[in-house]
PDB file of C-alpha atoms in Angstrom:
ATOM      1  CA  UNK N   1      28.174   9.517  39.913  1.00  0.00           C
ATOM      2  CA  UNK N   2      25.855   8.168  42.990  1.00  0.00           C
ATOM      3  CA  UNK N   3      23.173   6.140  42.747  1.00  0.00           C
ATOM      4  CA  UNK N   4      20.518   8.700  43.049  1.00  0.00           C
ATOM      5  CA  UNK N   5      22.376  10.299  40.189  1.00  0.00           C
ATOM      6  CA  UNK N   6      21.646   7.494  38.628  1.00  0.00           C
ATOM      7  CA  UNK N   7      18.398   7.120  39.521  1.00  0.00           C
ATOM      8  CA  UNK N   8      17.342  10.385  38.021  1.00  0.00           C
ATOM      9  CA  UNK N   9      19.414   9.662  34.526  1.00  0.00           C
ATOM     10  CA  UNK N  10      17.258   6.368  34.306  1.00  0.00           C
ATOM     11  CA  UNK N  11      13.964   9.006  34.591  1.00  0.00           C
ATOM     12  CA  UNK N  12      15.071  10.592  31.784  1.00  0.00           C
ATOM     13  CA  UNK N  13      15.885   7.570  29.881  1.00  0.00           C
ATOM     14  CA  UNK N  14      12.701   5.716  29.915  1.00  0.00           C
ATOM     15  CA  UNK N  15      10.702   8.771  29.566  1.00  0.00           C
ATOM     16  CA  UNK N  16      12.505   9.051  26.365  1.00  0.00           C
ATOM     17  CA  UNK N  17      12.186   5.258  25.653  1.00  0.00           C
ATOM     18  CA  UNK N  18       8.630   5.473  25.983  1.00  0.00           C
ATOM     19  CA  UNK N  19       8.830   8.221  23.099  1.00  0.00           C
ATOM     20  CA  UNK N  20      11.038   6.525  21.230  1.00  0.00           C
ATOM     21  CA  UNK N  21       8.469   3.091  21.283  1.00  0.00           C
ATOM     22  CA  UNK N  22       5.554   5.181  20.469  1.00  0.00           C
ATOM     23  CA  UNK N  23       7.657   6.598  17.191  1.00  0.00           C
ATOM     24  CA  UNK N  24       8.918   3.030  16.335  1.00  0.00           C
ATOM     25  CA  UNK N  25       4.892   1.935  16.581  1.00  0.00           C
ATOM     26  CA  UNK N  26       3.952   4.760  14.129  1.00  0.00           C
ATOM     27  CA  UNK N  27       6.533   3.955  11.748  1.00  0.00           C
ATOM     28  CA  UNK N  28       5.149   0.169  11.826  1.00  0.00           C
ATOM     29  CA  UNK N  29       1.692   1.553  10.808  1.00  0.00           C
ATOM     30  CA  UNK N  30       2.860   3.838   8.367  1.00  0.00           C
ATOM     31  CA  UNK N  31       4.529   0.651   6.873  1.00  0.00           C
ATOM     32  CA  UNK N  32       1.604  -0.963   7.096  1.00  0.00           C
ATOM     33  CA  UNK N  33      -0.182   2.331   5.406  1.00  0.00           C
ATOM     34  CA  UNK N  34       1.973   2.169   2.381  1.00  0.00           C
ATOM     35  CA  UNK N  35       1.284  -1.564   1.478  1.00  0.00           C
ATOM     36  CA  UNK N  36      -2.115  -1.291   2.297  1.00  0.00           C
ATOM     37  CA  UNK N  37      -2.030   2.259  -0.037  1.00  0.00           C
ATOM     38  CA  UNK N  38      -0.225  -0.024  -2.820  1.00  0.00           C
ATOM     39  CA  UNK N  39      -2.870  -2.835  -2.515  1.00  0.00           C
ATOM     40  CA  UNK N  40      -5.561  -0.533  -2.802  1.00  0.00           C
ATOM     41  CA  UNK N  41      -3.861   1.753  -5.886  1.00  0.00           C
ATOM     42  CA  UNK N  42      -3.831  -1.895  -7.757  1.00  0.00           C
ATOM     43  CA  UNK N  43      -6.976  -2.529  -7.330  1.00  0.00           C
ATOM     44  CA  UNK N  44      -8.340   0.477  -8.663  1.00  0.00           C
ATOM     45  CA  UNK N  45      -5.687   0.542 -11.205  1.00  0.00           C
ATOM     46  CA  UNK N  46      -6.740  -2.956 -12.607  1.00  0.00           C
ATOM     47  CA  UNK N  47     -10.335  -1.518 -12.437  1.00  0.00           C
ATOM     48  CA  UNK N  48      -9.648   1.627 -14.532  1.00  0.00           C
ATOM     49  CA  UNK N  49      -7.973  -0.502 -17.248  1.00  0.00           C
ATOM     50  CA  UNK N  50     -10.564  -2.870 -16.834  1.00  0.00           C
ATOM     51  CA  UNK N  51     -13.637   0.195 -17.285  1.00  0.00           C
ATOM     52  CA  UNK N  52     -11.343   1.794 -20.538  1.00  0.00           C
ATOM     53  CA  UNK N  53     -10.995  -2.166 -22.596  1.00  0.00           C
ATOM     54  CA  UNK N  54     -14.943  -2.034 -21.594  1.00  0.00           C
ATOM     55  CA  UNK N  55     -15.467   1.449 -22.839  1.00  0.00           C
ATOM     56  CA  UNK N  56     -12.755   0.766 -26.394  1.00  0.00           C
ATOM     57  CA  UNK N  57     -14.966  -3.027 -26.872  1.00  0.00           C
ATOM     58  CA  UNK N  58     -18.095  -1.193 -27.014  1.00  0.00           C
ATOM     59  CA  UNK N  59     -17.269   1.263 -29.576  1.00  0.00           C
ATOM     60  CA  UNK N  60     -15.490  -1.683 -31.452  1.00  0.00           C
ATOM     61  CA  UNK N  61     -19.173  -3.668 -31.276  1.00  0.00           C
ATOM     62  CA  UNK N  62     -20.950  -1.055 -32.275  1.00  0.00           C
ATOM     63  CA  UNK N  63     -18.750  -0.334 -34.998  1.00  0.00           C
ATOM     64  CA  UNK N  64     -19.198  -4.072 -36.259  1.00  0.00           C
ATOM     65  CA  UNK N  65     -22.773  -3.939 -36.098  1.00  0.00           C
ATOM     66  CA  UNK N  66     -23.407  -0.842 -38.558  1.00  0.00           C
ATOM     67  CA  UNK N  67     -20.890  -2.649 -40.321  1.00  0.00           C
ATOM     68  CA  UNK N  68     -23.133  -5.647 -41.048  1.00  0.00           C
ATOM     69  CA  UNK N  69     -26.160  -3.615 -40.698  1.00  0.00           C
ATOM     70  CA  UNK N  70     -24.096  -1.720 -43.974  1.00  0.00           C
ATOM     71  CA  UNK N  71     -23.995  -5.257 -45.564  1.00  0.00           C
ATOM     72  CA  UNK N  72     -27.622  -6.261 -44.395  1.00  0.00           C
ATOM     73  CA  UNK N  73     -29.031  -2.908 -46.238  1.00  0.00           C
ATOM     74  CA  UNK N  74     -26.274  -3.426 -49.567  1.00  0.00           C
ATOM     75  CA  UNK N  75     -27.716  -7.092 -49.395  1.00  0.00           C
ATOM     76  CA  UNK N  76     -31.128  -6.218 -49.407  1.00  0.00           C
ATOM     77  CA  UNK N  77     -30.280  -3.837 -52.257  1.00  0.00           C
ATOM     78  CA  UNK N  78     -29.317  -6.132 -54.537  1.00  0.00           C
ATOM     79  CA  UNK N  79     -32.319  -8.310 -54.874  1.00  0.00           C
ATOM     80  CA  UNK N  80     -33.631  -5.640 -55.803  1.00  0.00           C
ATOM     81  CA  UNK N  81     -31.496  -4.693 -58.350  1.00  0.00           C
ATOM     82  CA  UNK N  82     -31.123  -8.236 -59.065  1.00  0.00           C
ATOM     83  CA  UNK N  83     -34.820  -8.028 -60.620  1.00  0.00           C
ATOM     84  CA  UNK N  84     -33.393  -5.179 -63.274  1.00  0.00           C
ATOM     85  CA  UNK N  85     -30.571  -6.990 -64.652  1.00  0.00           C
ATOM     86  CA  UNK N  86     -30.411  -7.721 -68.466  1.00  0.00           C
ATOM     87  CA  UNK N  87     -27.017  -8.824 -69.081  1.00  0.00           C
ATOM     88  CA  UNK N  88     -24.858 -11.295 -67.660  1.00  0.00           C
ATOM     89  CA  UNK N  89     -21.780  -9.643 -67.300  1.00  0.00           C
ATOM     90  CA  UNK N  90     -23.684  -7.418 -65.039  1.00  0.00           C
ATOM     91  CA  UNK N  91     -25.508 -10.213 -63.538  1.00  0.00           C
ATOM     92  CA  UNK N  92     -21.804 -11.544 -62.893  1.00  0.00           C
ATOM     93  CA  UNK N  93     -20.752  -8.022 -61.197  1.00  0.00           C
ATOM     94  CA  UNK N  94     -23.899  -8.296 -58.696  1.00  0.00           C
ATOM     95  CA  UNK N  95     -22.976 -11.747 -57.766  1.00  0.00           C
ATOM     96  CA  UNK N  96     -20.063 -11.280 -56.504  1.00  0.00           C
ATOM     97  CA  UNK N  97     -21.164  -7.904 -54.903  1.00  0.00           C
ATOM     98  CA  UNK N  98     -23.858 -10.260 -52.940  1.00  0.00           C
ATOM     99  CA  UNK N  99     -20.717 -12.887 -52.268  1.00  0.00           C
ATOM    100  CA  UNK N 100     -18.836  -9.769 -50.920  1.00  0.00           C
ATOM    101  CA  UNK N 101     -21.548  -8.910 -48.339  1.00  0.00           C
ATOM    102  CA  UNK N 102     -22.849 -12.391 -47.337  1.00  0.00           C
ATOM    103  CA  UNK N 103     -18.799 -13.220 -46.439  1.00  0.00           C
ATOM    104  CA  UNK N 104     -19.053  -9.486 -44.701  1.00  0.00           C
ATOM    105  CA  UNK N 105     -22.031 -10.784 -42.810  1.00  0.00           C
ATOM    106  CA  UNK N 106     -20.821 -13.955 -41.724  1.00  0.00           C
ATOM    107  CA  UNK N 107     -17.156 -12.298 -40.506  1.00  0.00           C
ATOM    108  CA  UNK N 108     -18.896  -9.559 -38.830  1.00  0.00           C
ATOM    109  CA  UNK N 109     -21.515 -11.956 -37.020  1.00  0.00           C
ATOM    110  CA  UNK N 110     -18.411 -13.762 -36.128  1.00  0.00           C
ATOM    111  CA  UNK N 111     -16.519 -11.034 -35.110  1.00  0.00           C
ATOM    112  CA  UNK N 112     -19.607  -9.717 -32.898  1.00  0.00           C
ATOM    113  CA  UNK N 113     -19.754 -12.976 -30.806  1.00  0.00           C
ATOM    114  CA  UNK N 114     -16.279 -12.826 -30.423  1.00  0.00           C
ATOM    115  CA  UNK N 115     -16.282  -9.521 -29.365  1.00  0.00           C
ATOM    116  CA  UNK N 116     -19.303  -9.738 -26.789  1.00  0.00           C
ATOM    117  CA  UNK N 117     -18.154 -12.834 -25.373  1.00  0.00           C
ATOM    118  CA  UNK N 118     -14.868 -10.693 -24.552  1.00  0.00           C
ATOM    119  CA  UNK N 119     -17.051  -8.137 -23.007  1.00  0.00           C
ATOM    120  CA  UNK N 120     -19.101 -10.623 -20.410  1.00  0.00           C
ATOM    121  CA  UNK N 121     -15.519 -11.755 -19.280  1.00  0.00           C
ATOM    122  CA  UNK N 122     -14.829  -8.175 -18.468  1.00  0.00           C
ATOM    123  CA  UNK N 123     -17.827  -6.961 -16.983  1.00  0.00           C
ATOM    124  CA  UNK N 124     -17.652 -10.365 -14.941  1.00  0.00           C
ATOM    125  CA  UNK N 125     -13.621  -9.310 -13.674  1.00  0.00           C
ATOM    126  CA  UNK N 126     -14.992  -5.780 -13.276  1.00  0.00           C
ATOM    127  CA  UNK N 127     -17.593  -6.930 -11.020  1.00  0.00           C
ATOM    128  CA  UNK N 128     -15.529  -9.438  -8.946  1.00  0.00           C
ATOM    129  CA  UNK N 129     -17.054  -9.783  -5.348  1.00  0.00           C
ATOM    130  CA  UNK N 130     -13.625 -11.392  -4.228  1.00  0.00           C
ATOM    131  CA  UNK N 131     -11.863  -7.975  -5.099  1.00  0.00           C
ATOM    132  CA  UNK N 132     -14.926  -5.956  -4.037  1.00  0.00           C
ATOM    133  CA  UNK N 133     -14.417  -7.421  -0.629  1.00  0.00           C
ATOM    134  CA  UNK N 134     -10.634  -7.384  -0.161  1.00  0.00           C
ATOM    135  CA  UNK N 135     -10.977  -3.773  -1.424  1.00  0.00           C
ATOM    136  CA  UNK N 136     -13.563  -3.453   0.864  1.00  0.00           C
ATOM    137  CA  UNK N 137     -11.166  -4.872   3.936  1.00  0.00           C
ATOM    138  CA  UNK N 138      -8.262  -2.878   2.824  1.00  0.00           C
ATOM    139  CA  UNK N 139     -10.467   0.540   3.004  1.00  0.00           C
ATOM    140  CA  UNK N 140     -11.349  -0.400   6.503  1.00  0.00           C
ATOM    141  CA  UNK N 141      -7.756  -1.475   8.027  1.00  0.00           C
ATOM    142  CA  UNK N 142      -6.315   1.612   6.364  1.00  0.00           C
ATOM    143  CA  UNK N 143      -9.221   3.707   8.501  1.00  0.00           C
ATOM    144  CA  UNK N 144      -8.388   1.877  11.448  1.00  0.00           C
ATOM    145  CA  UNK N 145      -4.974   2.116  11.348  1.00  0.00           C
ATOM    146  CA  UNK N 146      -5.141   6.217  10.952  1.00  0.00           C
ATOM    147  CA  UNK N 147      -7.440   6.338  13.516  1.00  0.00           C
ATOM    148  CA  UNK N 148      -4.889   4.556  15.579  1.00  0.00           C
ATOM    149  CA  UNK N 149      -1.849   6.328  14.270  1.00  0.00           C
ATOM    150  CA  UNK N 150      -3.924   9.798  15.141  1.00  0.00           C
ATOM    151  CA  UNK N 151      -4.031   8.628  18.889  1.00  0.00           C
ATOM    152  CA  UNK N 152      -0.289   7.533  18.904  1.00  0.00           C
ATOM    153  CA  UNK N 153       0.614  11.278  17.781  1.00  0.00           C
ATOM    154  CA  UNK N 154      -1.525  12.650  20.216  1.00  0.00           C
ATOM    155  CA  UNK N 155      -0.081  10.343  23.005  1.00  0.00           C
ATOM    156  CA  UNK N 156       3.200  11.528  21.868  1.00  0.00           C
ATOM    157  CA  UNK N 157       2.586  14.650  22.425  1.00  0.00           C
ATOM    158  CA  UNK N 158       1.833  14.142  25.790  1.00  0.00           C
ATOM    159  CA  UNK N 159       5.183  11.835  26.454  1.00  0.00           C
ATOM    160  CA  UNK N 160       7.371  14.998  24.789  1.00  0.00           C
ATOM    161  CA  UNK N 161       5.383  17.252  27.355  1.00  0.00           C
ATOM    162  CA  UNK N 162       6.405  14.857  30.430  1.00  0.00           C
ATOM    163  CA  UNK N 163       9.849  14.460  29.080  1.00  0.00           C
ATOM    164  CA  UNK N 164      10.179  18.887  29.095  1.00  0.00           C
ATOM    165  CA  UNK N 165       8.534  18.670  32.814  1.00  0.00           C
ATOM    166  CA  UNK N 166      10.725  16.000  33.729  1.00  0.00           C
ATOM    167  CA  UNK N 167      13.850  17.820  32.524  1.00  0.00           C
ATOM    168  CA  UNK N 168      12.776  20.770  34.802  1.00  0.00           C
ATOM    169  CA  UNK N 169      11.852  19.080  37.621  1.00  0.00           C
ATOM    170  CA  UNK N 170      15.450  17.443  37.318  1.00  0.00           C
ATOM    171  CA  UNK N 171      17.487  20.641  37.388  1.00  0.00           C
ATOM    172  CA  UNK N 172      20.256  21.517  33.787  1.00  0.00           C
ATOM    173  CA  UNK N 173      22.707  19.997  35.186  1.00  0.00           C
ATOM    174  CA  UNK N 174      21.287  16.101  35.857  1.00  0.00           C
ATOM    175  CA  UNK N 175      19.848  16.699  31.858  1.00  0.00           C
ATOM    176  CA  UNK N 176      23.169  18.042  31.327  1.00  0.00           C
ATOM    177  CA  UNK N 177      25.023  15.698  31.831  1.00  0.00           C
ATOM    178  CA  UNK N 178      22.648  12.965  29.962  1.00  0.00           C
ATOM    179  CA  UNK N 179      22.958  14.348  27.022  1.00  0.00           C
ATOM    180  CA  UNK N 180      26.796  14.462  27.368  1.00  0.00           C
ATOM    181  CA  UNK N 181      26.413  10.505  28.178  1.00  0.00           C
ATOM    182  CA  UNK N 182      24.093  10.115  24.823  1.00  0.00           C
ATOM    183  CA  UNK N 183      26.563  12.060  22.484  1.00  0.00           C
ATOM    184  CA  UNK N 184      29.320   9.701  24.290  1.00  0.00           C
ATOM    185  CA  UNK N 185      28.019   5.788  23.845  1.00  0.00           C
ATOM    186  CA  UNK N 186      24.764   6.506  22.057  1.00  0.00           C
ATOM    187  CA  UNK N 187      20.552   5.724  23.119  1.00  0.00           C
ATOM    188  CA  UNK N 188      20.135   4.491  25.700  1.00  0.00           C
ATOM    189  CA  UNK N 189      22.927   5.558  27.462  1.00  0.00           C
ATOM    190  CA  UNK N 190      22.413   3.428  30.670  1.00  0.00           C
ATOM    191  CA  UNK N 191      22.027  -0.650  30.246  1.00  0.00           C
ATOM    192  CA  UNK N 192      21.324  -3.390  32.851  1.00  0.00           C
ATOM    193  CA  UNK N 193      24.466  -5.227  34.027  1.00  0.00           C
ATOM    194  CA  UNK N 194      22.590  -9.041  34.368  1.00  0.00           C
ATOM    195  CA  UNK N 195      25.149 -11.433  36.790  1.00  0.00           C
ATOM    196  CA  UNK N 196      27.916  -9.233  35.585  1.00  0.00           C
ATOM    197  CA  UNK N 197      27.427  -9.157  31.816  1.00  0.00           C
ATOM    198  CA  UNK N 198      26.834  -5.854  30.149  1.00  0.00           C
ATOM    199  CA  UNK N 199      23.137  -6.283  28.171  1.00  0.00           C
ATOM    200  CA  UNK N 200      24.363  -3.539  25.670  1.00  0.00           C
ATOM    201  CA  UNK N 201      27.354  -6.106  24.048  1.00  0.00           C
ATOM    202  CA  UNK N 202      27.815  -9.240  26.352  1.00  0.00           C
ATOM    203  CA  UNK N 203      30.943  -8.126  28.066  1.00  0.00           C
ATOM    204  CA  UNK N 204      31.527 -10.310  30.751  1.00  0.00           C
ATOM    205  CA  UNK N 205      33.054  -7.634  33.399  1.00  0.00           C
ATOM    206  CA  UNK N 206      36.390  -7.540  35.330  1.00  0.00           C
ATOM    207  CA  UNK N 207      36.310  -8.878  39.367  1.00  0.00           C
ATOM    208  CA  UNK N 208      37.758  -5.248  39.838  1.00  0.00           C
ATOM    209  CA  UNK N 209      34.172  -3.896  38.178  1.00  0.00           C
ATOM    210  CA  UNK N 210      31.572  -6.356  39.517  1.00  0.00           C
ATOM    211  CA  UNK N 211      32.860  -5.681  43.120  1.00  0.00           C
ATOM    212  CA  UNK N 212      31.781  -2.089  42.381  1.00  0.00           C
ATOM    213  CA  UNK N 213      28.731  -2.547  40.688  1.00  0.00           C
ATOM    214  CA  UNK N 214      27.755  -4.685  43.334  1.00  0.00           C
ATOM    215  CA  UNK N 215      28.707  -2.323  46.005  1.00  0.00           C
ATOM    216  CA  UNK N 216      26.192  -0.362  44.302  1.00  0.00           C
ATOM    217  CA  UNK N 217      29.258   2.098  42.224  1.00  0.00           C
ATOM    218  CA  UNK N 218      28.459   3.499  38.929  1.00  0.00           C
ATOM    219  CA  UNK N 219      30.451   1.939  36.677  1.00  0.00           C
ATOM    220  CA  UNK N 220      31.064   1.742  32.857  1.00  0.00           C
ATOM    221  CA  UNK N 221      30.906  -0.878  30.501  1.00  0.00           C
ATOM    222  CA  UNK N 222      34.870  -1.430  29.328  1.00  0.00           C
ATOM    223  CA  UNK N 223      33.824  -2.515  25.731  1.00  0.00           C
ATOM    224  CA  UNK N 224      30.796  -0.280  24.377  1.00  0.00           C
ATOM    225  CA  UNK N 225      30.805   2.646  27.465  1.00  0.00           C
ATOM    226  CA  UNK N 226      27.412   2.468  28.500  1.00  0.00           C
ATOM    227  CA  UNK N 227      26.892   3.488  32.157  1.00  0.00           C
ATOM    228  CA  UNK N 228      25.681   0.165  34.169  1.00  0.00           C
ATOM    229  CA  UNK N 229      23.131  -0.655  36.455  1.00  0.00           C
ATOM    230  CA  UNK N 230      21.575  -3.311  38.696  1.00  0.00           C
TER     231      UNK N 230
END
């Protein structure tokens, strides 16, 4: 192989390396997509549970409060029916009928407070400006970063066209024989020799090897294969 050979391998190579970057890039971002897509589905999430304990509490408090609107009314009732009473053992009966719905009066009252203090808390969490706003951030970064990702693809696009050009312009058998050296030692095929060491796998090289590299020689890399360079 001569140098312009080689020359014309490295076109090949870092037209594919810029491809290759651009698809490493748009993995990073779609990363990024997925935690941000996880972030955001929690949010909501915690929200929806949040909206259906709201939703379950309000039937429970208005539940309670015909309950001791019930008792109110039974209450009421009974001083009236208190005024009609005769004898004592029924006097006795309505006494602790009125017992029965003063203590269901003073539980429910009790259970009310309890029960609409529990509901401030959650219409406080389910109003939360500090989740509003990271929700809020999220939603943007994610449109950002699609945005972004959109114009990667496209540039991509335009790299894969190059590369196709390129591998015209370079004639079958110069693309040929790249491929060959891919399916032999791997992407990228072709590695920068730096004072003699191979950059691929830190092989120092033979005398026999650096004379020839130096002399400007294509030469391969004894340990990993990979076709060196200056």
């Amino acid at each position: 192989m001569k140098d312009d050979f080689i020359s014309k391998i490295l076109l090949l190579q870092e037209q594919e390396e810029e491809i290759i970057k651009r698809e490493k890039f748009i993995e990073r971002i779609s990363q990024r997509l997925r935690e941000i897509q996880a972030n955001i589905d929690q949010i909501l999430e915690e929200q929806v549970t949040i909206v259906a304990e709201l939703n379950n509490l309000i039937d429970q408090i208005r539940e309670e409060e015909l309950k001791v609107r019930s008792c109110r009314e039974n209450l009421r009732k009974w001083e009236e029916r208190a005024k009609l009473v005769k004898k004592a053992e029924e006097y006795k009966a309505l006494l602790r009928e009125r017992a029965k719905n003063e203590d269901c009066i003073i539980k429910g009252e009790q259970r009310l407070r309890e029960l609409k203090n529990l509901r401030r808390r959650l219409e406080s969490a389910l109003q939360d400006s500090t989740k509003k706003q990271k929700l809020k951030r999220l939603e943007e970064e994610k449109e950002e970063l699609l945005r972004e990702r959109q114009e990667v693809e496209q540039d991509i696009l335009t790299q894969r066209h190059n590369l196709e050009s390129l591998k015209l312009n370079l004639g079958e058998q110069i693309v040929q024989e790249y491929e060959k050296l891919k399916r032999e030692v791997g992407f990228p095929p072709l590695v920068k020799a730096d004072r003699g060491v191979c950059t691929n796998c830190g092989t120092k090289l033979p005398t026999l090897l650096y004379s020839k590299l130096s002399k400007g020689e294509s030469v391969r890399c004894p340990t990993c294969g990979k076709v060196l360079y200056h």
